[in-house]
PDB file of C-alpha atoms in Angstrom:
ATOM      1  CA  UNK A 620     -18.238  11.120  -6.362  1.00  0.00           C
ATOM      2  CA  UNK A 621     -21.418   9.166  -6.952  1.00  0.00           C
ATOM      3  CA  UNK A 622     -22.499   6.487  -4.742  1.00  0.00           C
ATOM      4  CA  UNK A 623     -19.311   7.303  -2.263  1.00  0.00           C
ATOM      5  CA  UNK A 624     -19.912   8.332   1.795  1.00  0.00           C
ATOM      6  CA  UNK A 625     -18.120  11.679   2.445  1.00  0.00           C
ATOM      7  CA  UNK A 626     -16.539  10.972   6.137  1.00  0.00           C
ATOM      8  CA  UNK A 627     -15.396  13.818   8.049  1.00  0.00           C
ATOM      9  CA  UNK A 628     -12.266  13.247  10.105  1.00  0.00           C
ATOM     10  CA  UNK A 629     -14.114  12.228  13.056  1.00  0.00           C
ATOM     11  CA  UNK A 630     -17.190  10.349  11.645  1.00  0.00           C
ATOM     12  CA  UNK A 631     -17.701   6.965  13.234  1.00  0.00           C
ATOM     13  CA  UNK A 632     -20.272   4.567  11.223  1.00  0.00           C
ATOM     14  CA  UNK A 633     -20.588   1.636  13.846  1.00  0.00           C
ATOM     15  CA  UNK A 634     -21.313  -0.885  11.234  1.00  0.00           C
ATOM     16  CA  UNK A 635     -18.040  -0.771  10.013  1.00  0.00           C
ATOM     17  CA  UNK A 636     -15.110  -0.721  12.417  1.00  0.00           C
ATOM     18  CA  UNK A 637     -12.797  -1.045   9.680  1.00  0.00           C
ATOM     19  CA  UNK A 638     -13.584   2.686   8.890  1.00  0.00           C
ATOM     20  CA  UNK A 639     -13.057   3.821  12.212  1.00  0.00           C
ATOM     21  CA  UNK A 640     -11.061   6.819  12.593  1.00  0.00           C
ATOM     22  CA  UNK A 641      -9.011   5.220  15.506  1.00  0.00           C
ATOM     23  CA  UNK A 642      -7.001   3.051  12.744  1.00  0.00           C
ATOM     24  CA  UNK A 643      -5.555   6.031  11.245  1.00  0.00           C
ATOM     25  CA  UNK A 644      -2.979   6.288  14.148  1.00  0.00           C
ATOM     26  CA  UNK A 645      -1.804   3.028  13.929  1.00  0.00           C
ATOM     27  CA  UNK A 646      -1.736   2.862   9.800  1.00  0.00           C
ATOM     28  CA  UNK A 647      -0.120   5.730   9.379  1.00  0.00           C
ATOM     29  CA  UNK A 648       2.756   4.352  12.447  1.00  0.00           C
ATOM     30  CA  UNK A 649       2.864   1.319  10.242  1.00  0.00           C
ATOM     31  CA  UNK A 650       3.647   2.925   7.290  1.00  0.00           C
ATOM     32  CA  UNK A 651       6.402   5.740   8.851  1.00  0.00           C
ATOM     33  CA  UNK A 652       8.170   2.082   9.869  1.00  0.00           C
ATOM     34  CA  UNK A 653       7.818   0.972   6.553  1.00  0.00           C
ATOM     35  CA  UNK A 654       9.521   4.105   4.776  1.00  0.00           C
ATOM     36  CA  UNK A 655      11.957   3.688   8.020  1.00  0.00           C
ATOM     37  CA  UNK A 656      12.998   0.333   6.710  1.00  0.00           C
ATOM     38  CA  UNK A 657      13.452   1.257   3.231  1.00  0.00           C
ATOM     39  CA  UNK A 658      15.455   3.733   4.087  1.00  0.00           C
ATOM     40  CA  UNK A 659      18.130   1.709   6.209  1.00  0.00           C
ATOM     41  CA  UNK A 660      18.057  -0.750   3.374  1.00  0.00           C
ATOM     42  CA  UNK A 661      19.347   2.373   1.084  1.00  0.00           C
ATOM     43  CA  UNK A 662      21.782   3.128   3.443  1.00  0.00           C
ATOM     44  CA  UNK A 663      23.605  -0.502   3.263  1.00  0.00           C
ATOM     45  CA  UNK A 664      26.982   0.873   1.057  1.00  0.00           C
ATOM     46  CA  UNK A 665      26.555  -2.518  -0.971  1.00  0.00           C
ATOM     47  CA  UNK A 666      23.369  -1.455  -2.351  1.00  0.00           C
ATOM     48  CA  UNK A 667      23.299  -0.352  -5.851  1.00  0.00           C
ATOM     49  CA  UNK A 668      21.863   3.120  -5.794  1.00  0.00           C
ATOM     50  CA  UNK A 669      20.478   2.832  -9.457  1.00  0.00           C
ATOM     51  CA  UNK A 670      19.420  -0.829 -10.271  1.00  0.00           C
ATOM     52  CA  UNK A 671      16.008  -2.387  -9.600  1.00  0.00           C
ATOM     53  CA  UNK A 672      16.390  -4.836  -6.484  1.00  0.00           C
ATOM     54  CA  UNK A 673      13.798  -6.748  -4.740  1.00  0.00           C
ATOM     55  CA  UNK A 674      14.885  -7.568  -0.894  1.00  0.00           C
ATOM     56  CA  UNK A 675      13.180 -10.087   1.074  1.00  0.00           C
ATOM     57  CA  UNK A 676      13.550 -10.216   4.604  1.00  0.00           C
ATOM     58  CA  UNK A 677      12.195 -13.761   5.657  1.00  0.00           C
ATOM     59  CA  UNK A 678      10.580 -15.734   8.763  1.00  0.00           C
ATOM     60  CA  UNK A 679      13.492 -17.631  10.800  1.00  0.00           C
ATOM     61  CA  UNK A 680      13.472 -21.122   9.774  1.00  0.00           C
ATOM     62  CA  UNK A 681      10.304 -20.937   7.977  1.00  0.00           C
ATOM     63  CA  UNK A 682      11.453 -19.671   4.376  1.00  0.00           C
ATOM     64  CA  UNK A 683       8.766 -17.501   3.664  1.00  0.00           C
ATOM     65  CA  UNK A 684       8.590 -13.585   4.007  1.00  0.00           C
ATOM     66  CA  UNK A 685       7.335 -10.948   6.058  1.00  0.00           C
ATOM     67  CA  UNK A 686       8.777  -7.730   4.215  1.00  0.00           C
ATOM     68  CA  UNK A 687       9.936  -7.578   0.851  1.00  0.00           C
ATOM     69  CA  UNK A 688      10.845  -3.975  -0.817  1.00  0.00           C
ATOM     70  CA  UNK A 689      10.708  -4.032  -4.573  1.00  0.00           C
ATOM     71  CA  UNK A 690      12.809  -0.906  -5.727  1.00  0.00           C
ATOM     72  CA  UNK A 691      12.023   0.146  -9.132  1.00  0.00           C
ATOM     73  CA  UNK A 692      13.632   2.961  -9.437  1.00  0.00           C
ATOM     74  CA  UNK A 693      15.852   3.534  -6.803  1.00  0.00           C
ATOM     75  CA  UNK A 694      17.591   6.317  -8.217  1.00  0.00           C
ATOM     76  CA  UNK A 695      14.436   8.546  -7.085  1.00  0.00           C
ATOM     77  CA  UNK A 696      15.615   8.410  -3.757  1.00  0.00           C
ATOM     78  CA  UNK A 697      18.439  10.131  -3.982  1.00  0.00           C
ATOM     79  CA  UNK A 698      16.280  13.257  -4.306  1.00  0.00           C
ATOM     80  CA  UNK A 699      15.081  15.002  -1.203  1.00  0.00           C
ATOM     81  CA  UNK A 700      12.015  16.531  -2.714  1.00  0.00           C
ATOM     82  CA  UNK A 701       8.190  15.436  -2.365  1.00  0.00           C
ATOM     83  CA  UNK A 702       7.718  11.775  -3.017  1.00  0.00           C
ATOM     84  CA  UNK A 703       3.559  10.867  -3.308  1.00  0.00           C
ATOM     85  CA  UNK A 704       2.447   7.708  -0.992  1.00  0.00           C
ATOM     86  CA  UNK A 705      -0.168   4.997  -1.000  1.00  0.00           C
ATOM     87  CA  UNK A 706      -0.938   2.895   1.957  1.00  0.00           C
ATOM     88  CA  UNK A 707      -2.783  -0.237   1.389  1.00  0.00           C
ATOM     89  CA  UNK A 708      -4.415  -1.980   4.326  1.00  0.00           C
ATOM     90  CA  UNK A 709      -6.673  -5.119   3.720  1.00  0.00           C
ATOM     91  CA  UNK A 710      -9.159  -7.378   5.454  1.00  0.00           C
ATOM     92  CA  UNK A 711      -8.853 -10.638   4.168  1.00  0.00           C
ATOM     93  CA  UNK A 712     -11.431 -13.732   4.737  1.00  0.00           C
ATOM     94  CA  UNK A 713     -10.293 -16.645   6.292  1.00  0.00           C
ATOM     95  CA  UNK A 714     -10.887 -18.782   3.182  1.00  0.00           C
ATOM     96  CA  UNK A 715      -9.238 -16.286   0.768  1.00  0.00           C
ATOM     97  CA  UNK A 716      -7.882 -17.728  -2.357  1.00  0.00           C
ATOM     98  CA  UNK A 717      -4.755 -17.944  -2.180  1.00  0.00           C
ATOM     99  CA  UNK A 718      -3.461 -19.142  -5.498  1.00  0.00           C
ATOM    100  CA  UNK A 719      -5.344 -15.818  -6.907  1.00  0.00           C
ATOM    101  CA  UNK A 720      -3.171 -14.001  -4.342  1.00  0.00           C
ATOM    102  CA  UNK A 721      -0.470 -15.747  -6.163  1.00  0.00           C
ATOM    103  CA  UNK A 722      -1.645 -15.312  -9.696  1.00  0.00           C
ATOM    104  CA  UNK A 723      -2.046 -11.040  -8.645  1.00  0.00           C
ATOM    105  CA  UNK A 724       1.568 -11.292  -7.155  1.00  0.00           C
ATOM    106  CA  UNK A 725       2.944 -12.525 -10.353  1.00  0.00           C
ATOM    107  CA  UNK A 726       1.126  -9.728 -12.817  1.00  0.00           C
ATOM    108  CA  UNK A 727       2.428  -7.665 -10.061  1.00  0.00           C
ATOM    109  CA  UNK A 728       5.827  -8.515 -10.668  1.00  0.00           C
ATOM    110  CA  UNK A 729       6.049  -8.584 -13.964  1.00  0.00           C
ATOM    111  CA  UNK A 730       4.320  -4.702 -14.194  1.00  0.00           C
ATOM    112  CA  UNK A 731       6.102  -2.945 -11.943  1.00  0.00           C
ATOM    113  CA  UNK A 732       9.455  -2.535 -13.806  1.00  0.00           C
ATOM    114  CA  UNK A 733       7.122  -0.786 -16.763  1.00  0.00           C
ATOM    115  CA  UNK A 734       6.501   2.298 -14.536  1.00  0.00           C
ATOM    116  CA  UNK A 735       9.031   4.726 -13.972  1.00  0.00           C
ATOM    117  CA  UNK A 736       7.149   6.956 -11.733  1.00  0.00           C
ATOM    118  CA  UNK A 737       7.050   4.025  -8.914  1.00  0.00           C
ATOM    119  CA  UNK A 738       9.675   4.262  -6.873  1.00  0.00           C
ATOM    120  CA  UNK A 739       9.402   1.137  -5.267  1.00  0.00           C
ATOM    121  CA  UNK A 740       6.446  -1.165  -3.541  1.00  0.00           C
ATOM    122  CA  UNK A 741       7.070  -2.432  -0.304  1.00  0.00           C
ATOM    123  CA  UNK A 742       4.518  -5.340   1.558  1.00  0.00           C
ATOM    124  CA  UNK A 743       4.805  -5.801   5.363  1.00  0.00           C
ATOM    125  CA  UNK A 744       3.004  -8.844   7.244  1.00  0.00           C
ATOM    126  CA  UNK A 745       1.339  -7.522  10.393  1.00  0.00           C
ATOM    127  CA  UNK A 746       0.847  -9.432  13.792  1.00  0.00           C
ATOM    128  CA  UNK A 747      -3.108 -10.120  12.663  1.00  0.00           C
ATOM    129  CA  UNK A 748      -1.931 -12.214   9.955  1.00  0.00           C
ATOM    130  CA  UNK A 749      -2.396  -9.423   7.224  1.00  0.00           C
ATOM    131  CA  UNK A 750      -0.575  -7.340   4.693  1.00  0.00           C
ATOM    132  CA  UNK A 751      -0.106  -3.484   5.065  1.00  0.00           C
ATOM    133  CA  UNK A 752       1.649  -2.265   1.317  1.00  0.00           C
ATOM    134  CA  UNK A 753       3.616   1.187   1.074  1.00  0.00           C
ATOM    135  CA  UNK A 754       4.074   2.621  -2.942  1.00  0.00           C
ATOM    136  CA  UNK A 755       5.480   5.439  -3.296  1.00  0.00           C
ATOM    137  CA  UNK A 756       5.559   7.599  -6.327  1.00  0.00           C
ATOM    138  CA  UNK A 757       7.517  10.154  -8.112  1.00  0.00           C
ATOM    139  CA  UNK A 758       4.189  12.479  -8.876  1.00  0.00           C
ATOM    140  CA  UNK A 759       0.655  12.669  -9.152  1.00  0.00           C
ATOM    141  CA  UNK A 760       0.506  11.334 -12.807  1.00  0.00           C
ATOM    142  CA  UNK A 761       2.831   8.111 -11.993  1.00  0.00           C
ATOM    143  CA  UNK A 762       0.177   7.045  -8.995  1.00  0.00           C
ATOM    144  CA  UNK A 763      -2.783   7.693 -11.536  1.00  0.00           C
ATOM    145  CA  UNK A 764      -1.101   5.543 -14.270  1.00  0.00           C
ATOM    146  CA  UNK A 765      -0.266   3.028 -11.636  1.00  0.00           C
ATOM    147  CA  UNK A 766      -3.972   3.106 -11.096  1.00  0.00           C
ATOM    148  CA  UNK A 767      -5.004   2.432 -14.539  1.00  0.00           C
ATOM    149  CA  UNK A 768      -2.575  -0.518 -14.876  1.00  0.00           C
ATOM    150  CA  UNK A 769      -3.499  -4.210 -15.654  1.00  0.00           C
ATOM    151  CA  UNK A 770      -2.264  -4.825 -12.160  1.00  0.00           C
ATOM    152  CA  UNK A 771      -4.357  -2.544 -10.304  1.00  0.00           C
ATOM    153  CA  UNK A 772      -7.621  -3.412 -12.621  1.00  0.00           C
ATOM    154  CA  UNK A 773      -6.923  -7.174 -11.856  1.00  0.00           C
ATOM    155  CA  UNK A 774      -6.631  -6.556  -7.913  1.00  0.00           C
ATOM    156  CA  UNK A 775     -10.187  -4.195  -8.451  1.00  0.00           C
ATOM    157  CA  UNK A 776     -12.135  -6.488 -10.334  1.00  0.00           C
ATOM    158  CA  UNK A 777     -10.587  -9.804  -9.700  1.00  0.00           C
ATOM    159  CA  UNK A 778      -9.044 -10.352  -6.169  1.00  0.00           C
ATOM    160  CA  UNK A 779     -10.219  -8.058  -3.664  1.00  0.00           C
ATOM    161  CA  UNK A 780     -13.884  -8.851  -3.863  1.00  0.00           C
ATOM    162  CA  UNK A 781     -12.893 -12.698  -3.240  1.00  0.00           C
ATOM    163  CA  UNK A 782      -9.769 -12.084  -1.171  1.00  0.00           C
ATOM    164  CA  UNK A 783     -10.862  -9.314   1.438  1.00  0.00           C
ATOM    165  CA  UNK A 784     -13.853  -8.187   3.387  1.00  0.00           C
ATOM    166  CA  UNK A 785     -12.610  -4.430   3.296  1.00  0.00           C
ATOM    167  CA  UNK A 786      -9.702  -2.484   2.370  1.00  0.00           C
ATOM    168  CA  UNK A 787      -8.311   0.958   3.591  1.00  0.00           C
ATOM    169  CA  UNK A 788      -5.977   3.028   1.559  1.00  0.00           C
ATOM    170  CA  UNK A 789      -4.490   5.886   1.967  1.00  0.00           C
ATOM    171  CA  UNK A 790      -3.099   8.772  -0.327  1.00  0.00           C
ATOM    172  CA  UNK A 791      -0.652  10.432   1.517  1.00  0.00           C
ATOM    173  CA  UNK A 792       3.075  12.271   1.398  1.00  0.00           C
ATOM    174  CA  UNK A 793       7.019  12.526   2.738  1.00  0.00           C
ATOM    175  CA  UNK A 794       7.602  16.227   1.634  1.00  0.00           C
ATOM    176  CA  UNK A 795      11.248  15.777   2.248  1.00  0.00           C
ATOM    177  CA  UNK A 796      12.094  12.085   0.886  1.00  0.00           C
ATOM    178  CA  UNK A 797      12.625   8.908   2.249  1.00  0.00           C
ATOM    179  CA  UNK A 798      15.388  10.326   3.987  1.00  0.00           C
ATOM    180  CA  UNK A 799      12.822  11.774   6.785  1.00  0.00           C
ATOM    181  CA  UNK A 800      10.180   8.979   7.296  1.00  0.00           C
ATOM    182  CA  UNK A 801       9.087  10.351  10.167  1.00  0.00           C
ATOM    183  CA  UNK A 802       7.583  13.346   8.090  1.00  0.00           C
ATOM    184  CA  UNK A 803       5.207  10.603   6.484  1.00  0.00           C
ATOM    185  CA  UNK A 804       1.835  12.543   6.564  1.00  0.00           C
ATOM    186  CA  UNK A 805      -1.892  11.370   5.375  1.00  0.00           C
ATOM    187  CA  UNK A 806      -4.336  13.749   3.758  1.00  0.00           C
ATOM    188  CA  UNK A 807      -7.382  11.271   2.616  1.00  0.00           C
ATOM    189  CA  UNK A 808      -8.642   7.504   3.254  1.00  0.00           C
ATOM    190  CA  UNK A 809     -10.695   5.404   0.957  1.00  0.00           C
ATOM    191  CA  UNK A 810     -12.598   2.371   2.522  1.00  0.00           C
ATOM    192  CA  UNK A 811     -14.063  -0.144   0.661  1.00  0.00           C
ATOM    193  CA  UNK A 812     -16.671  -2.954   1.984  1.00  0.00           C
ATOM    194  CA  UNK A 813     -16.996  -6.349  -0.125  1.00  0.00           C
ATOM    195  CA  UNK A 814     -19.517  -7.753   1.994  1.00  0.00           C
ATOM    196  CA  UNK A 815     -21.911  -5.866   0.325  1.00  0.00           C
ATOM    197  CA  UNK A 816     -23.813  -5.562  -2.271  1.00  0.00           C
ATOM    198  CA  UNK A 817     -23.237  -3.532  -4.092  1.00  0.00           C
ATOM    199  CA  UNK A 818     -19.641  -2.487  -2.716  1.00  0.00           C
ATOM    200  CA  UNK A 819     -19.970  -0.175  -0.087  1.00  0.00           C
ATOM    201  CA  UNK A 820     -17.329   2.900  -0.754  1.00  0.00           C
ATOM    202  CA  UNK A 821     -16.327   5.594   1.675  1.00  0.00           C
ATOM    203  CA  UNK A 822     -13.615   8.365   1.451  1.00  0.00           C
ATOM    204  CA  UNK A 823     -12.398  10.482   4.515  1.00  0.00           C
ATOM    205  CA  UNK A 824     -10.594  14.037   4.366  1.00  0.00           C
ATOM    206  CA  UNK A 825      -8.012  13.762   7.166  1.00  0.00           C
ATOM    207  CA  UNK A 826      -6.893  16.700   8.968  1.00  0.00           C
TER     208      UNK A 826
END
């Protein structure tokens, strides 16, 4: 890949700690609790098993959410085969624009329903005041066509440069379905820097 830094598992580039291999651990705990929680959410017997839902779980006495699980496709779950996982873990500036955030958000609504390969799209507030987001997929060719959508180009090009300093994201797996979270594995990590010019890029092979 041109003009992308090949990290080993181990590499440590000090003038980045968002790349550092130590976050790994805690990302990939993050996102095992994630797929935990979507997976007690399937498990309520009022649930419809095969309609789109979006659950929000909010903030006491503050309205707003900290987890909400948009599920697609629902049905998908029901199978106990692979299911293909992207982690999303993001940096933002303390003056991010918010009402871009918002703008994103919307597209991102709207899109999602157009993809059958997505299974569902869950975002998780995190005790430093940012976002970790878990997608999961049905295969490989669902996660690249989520990746050519007008909702991923308009995060690329339009939001993350403004919104975040850096971004990791993971590609990753549950080999047996949501039903064992715990199996949640990651097999490469892509970093990207916005505070330079031009974008620093990364990608590390995990063990």
């Amino acid at each position: 890949m041109e003009n992308v830094v090949q990290l080993s598992p181990t590499d440590i580039l000090a003038e980045r700690p968002f790349t550092h291999p130590t976050h790994i651990s805690g990302d990939l705990s993050t996102l095992r609790y994630m797929a935990r929680q979507l997976c007690l959410t399937l498990q309520n017997p009022h649930m419809p098993s095969h309609s789109p839902q979006t659950i929000l779980f909010n903030l006491p006495e503050k309205g707003s959410w900290i987890h909400r699980q948009v599920l697609a496709n629902p049905q998908h779950f029901t199978e106990r085969g692979l299911i293909h996982v992207v982690g999303f873990f993001g940096q933002s500036r303390s003056q991010a624009d918010i009402e871009l955030a918002q703008e994103f958000d919307k597209t991102l609504m709207k899109e999602i329903p157009q993809h059958e390969g997505l299974i569902s799209y869950s975002t998780m507030l995190l005790n430093d005041g940012n976002y970790a987001n878990l997608v999961l997929f049905t295969n490989e060719a669902a996660q690249v066509g989520w990746s050519r959508s007008e909702a991923h180009a308009k995060a690329v090009y339009e939001l993350s440069p403004s919104y975040y300093h850096s971004i990791r994201i993971y590609n990753g797996r549950l080999p047996h379905g949501i039903q064992r979270s715990d199996a949640l594995t990651l097999h490469k990590a892509r970093y990207f820097d916005y505070d330079q010019t031009p974008m620093w890029r990364g990608v590390r092979t995990l063990a």
